[in-house]
């Protein structure tokens, strides 16, 4: 049953989110949004390492929380069919899960992915299985 739940969440929530995030989302944030918000960052972001580093920061500080929170909430909701309990469980487990992701390999994998595969090529690739997730 757990496999069916996780496959459902992965197929209907995580996979579309990753498709849009690693497609136009992250590229827009790194190439257009960051230079508008932070003056003088256009030169740093335009370098290969700078774009990968800024992309990794944005990815790990924003999207990974949403993705991990969605997986935890979905698993808890499909187990109990109670939104309040699922939300409470997600809020209590999210930070611990995020720290576990960061301690394992997520940051280095994200940085390598964004360094060796330029942002403009990400929409053409399939990264649904690339981002490691820590199952609770």
PDB file of C-alpha atoms in Angstrom:
ATOM      1  CA  UNK A   1       0.000   0.000   0.000  1.00  0.00           C
ATOM      2  CA  UNK A   2       2.857   2.380   0.807  1.00  0.00           C
ATOM      3  CA  UNK A   3       4.287   1.851  -2.697  1.00  0.00           C
ATOM      4  CA  UNK A   4       0.952   2.734  -4.295  1.00  0.00           C
ATOM      5  CA  UNK A   5       0.673   5.885  -2.162  1.00  0.00           C
ATOM      6  CA  UNK A   6       4.203   7.022  -2.931  1.00  0.00           C
ATOM      7  CA  UNK A   7       3.772   6.244  -6.646  1.00  0.00           C
ATOM      8  CA  UNK A   8       0.561   8.270  -6.687  1.00  0.00           C
ATOM      9  CA  UNK A   9       2.199  11.247  -5.008  1.00  0.00           C
ATOM     10  CA  UNK A  10       5.251  10.942  -7.249  1.00  0.00           C
ATOM     11  CA  UNK A  11       3.220  10.633 -10.431  1.00  0.00           C
ATOM     12  CA  UNK A  12       0.555  13.235  -9.785  1.00  0.00           C
ATOM     13  CA  UNK A  13       2.316  15.785  -7.572  1.00  0.00           C
ATOM     14  CA  UNK A  14       6.117  15.529  -7.592  1.00  0.00           C
ATOM     15  CA  UNK A  15       6.731  14.676 -11.271  1.00  0.00           C
ATOM     16  CA  UNK A  16       4.687  17.605 -12.659  1.00  0.00           C
ATOM     17  CA  UNK A  17       6.218  19.960 -10.087  1.00  0.00           C
ATOM     18  CA  UNK A  18       9.757  18.861 -11.030  1.00  0.00           C
ATOM     19  CA  UNK A  19       8.923  19.189 -14.715  1.00  0.00           C
ATOM     20  CA  UNK A  20       7.828  22.808 -14.359  1.00  0.00           C
ATOM     21  CA  UNK A  21      10.479  23.743 -11.795  1.00  0.00           C
ATOM     22  CA  UNK A  22      13.487  22.373 -13.675  1.00  0.00           C
ATOM     23  CA  UNK A  23      11.922  23.480 -16.951  1.00  0.00           C
ATOM     24  CA  UNK A  24      11.045  27.171 -17.068  1.00  0.00           C
ATOM     25  CA  UNK A  25      10.901  27.871 -13.303  1.00  0.00           C
ATOM     26  CA  UNK A  26      14.499  27.652 -12.126  1.00  0.00           C
ATOM     27  CA  UNK A  27      15.898  29.114 -15.328  1.00  0.00           C
ATOM     28  CA  UNK A  28      13.598  32.125 -14.958  1.00  0.00           C
ATOM     29  CA  UNK A  29      14.608  32.623 -11.320  1.00  0.00           C
ATOM     30  CA  UNK A  30      18.348  32.441 -12.000  1.00  0.00           C
ATOM     31  CA  UNK A  31      18.504  34.327 -15.284  1.00  0.00           C
ATOM     32  CA  UNK A  32      15.808  36.978 -14.852  1.00  0.00           C
ATOM     33  CA  UNK A  33      14.586  37.276 -11.277  1.00  0.00           C
ATOM     34  CA  UNK A  34      17.897  37.273  -9.377  1.00  0.00           C
ATOM     35  CA  UNK A  35      19.528  39.995 -11.561  1.00  0.00           C
ATOM     36  CA  UNK A  36      16.438  42.192 -11.007  1.00  0.00           C
ATOM     37  CA  UNK A  37      16.382  41.686  -7.234  1.00  0.00           C
ATOM     38  CA  UNK A  38      20.138  41.768  -6.518  1.00  0.00           C
ATOM     39  CA  UNK A  39      21.956  44.600  -8.299  1.00  0.00           C
ATOM     40  CA  UNK A  40      25.286  43.589  -9.819  1.00  0.00           C
ATOM     41  CA  UNK A  41      24.544  39.862  -9.733  1.00  0.00           C
ATOM     42  CA  UNK A  42      24.147  39.508 -13.505  1.00  0.00           C
ATOM     43  CA  UNK A  43      27.897  39.011 -14.020  1.00  0.00           C
ATOM     44  CA  UNK A  44      28.134  36.333 -11.319  1.00  0.00           C
ATOM     45  CA  UNK A  45      24.989  34.511 -12.447  1.00  0.00           C
ATOM     46  CA  UNK A  46      26.159  34.508 -16.059  1.00  0.00           C
ATOM     47  CA  UNK A  47      29.239  32.420 -15.173  1.00  0.00           C
ATOM     48  CA  UNK A  48      28.833  28.663 -15.173  1.00  0.00           C
ATOM     49  CA  UNK A  49      29.640  28.219 -11.472  1.00  0.00           C
ATOM     50  CA  UNK A  50      27.700  31.322 -10.442  1.00  0.00           C
ATOM     51  CA  UNK A  51      24.551  30.225 -12.244  1.00  0.00           C
ATOM     52  CA  UNK A  52      24.827  26.719 -10.798  1.00  0.00           C
ATOM     53  CA  UNK A  53      25.499  28.016  -7.269  1.00  0.00           C
ATOM     54  CA  UNK A  54      22.624  30.515  -7.299  1.00  0.00           C
ATOM     55  CA  UNK A  55      20.355  27.885  -8.855  1.00  0.00           C
ATOM     56  CA  UNK A  56      21.305  25.388  -6.142  1.00  0.00           C
ATOM     57  CA  UNK A  57      20.580  27.946  -3.414  1.00  0.00           C
ATOM     58  CA  UNK A  58      17.193  28.827  -4.860  1.00  0.00           C
ATOM     59  CA  UNK A  59      16.367  25.164  -5.414  1.00  0.00           C
ATOM     60  CA  UNK A  60      17.373  24.009  -1.930  1.00  0.00           C
ATOM     61  CA  UNK A  61      15.954  26.971  -0.004  1.00  0.00           C
ATOM     62  CA  UNK A  62      12.579  27.146  -1.738  1.00  0.00           C
ATOM     63  CA  UNK A  63      11.532  24.274  -3.955  1.00  0.00           C
ATOM     64  CA  UNK A  64      12.952  21.426  -1.889  1.00  0.00           C
ATOM     65  CA  UNK A  65      10.833  22.525   1.085  1.00  0.00           C
ATOM     66  CA  UNK A  66       7.720  22.516  -1.091  1.00  0.00           C
ATOM     67  CA  UNK A  67       8.568  19.154  -2.612  1.00  0.00           C
ATOM     68  CA  UNK A  68       9.412  17.461   0.694  1.00  0.00           C
ATOM     69  CA  UNK A  69       6.408  19.038   2.385  1.00  0.00           C
ATOM     70  CA  UNK A  70       4.145  17.823  -0.415  1.00  0.00           C
ATOM     71  CA  UNK A  71       5.430  14.263  -0.144  1.00  0.00           C
ATOM     72  CA  UNK A  72       5.080  14.171   3.643  1.00  0.00           C
ATOM     73  CA  UNK A  73       1.617  15.757   3.559  1.00  0.00           C
ATOM     74  CA  UNK A  74       0.457  13.438   0.793  1.00  0.00           C
ATOM     75  CA  UNK A  75       1.685  10.296   2.525  1.00  0.00           C
ATOM     76  CA  UNK A  76       0.092  11.281   5.813  1.00  0.00           C
ATOM     77  CA  UNK A  77      -3.169  12.311   4.151  1.00  0.00           C
ATOM     78  CA  UNK A  78      -3.433   9.083   2.182  1.00  0.00           C
ATOM     79  CA  UNK A  79      -2.775   7.133   5.396  1.00  0.00           C
ATOM     80  CA  UNK A  80      -5.363   8.859   7.607  1.00  0.00           C
ATOM     81  CA  UNK A  81      -7.646  10.855   5.260  1.00  0.00           C
ATOM     82  CA  UNK A  82      -7.497  13.755   7.714  1.00  0.00           C
ATOM     83  CA  UNK A  83      -6.164  17.119   6.508  1.00  0.00           C
ATOM     84  CA  UNK A  84      -5.462  18.490  10.008  1.00  0.00           C
ATOM     85  CA  UNK A  85      -3.456  15.426  11.085  1.00  0.00           C
ATOM     86  CA  UNK A  86      -1.577  15.410   7.777  1.00  0.00           C
ATOM     87  CA  UNK A  87      -0.739  19.124   8.142  1.00  0.00           C
ATOM     88  CA  UNK A  88       0.369  18.696  11.769  1.00  0.00           C
ATOM     89  CA  UNK A  89       2.524  15.718  10.835  1.00  0.00           C
ATOM     90  CA  UNK A  90       4.054  17.603   7.913  1.00  0.00           C
ATOM     91  CA  UNK A  91       4.922  20.636  10.030  1.00  0.00           C
ATOM     92  CA  UNK A  92       6.532  18.451  12.693  1.00  0.00           C
ATOM     93  CA  UNK A  93       8.561  16.334  10.219  1.00  0.00           C
ATOM     94  CA  UNK A  94       9.486  18.848   7.525  1.00  0.00           C
ATOM     95  CA  UNK A  95      12.555  20.441   9.117  1.00  0.00           C
ATOM     96  CA  UNK A  96      13.970  17.069  10.190  1.00  0.00           C
ATOM     97  CA  UNK A  97      13.451  15.696   6.662  1.00  0.00           C
ATOM     98  CA  UNK A  98      15.011  18.767   5.075  1.00  0.00           C
ATOM     99  CA  UNK A  99      18.105  18.509   7.278  1.00  0.00           C
ATOM    100  CA  UNK A 100      18.406  14.813   6.432  1.00  0.00           C
ATOM    101  CA  UNK A 101      18.249  15.672   2.724  1.00  0.00           C
ATOM    102  CA  UNK A 102      20.937  18.312   3.086  1.00  0.00           C
ATOM    103  CA  UNK A 103      23.185  16.014   5.137  1.00  0.00           C
ATOM    104  CA  UNK A 104      23.023  13.154   2.662  1.00  0.00           C
ATOM    105  CA  UNK A 105      23.839  14.336  -0.845  1.00  0.00           C
ATOM    106  CA  UNK A 106      21.116  16.646  -2.122  1.00  0.00           C
ATOM    107  CA  UNK A 107      23.177  19.838  -2.158  1.00  0.00           C
ATOM    108  CA  UNK A 108      26.154  18.305  -3.953  1.00  0.00           C
ATOM    109  CA  UNK A 109      23.900  16.517  -6.470  1.00  0.00           C
ATOM    110  CA  UNK A 110      21.967  19.694  -7.170  1.00  0.00           C
ATOM    111  CA  UNK A 111      25.140  21.750  -7.620  1.00  0.00           C
ATOM    112  CA  UNK A 112      26.719  19.141  -9.937  1.00  0.00           C
ATOM    113  CA  UNK A 113      23.520  18.804 -11.936  1.00  0.00           C
ATOM    114  CA  UNK A 114      23.243  22.551 -12.448  1.00  0.00           C
ATOM    115  CA  UNK A 115      26.971  22.962 -13.160  1.00  0.00           C
ATOM    116  CA  UNK A 116      27.389  20.240 -15.776  1.00  0.00           C
ATOM    117  CA  UNK A 117      23.958  20.527 -17.363  1.00  0.00           C
ATOM    118  CA  UNK A 118      23.310  24.149 -18.250  1.00  0.00           C
ATOM    119  CA  UNK A 119      19.944  25.608 -17.245  1.00  0.00           C
ATOM    120  CA  UNK A 120      18.810  26.041 -20.833  1.00  0.00           C
ATOM    121  CA  UNK A 121      19.108  22.272 -21.441  1.00  0.00           C
ATOM    122  CA  UNK A 122      17.226  21.135 -18.328  1.00  0.00           C
ATOM    123  CA  UNK A 123      13.738  21.272 -19.929  1.00  0.00           C
ATOM    124  CA  UNK A 124      14.876  18.690 -22.510  1.00  0.00           C
ATOM    125  CA  UNK A 125      15.937  16.143 -19.871  1.00  0.00           C
ATOM    126  CA  UNK A 126      13.967  13.992 -17.464  1.00  0.00           C
ATOM    127  CA  UNK A 127      15.007  14.480 -13.830  1.00  0.00           C
ATOM    128  CA  UNK A 128      12.064  12.837 -12.117  1.00  0.00           C
ATOM    129  CA  UNK A 129      14.372  10.258 -10.557  1.00  0.00           C
ATOM    130  CA  UNK A 130      17.438  12.466 -10.132  1.00  0.00           C
ATOM    131  CA  UNK A 131      16.440  14.428  -7.044  1.00  0.00           C
ATOM    132  CA  UNK A 132      17.028  12.175  -4.040  1.00  0.00           C
ATOM    133  CA  UNK A 133      14.269  12.098  -1.467  1.00  0.00           C
ATOM    134  CA  UNK A 134      14.460  10.816   2.069  1.00  0.00           C
ATOM    135  CA  UNK A 135      11.546   8.535   2.857  1.00  0.00           C
ATOM    136  CA  UNK A 136      10.375   8.812   6.434  1.00  0.00           C
TER     137      UNK A 136
END
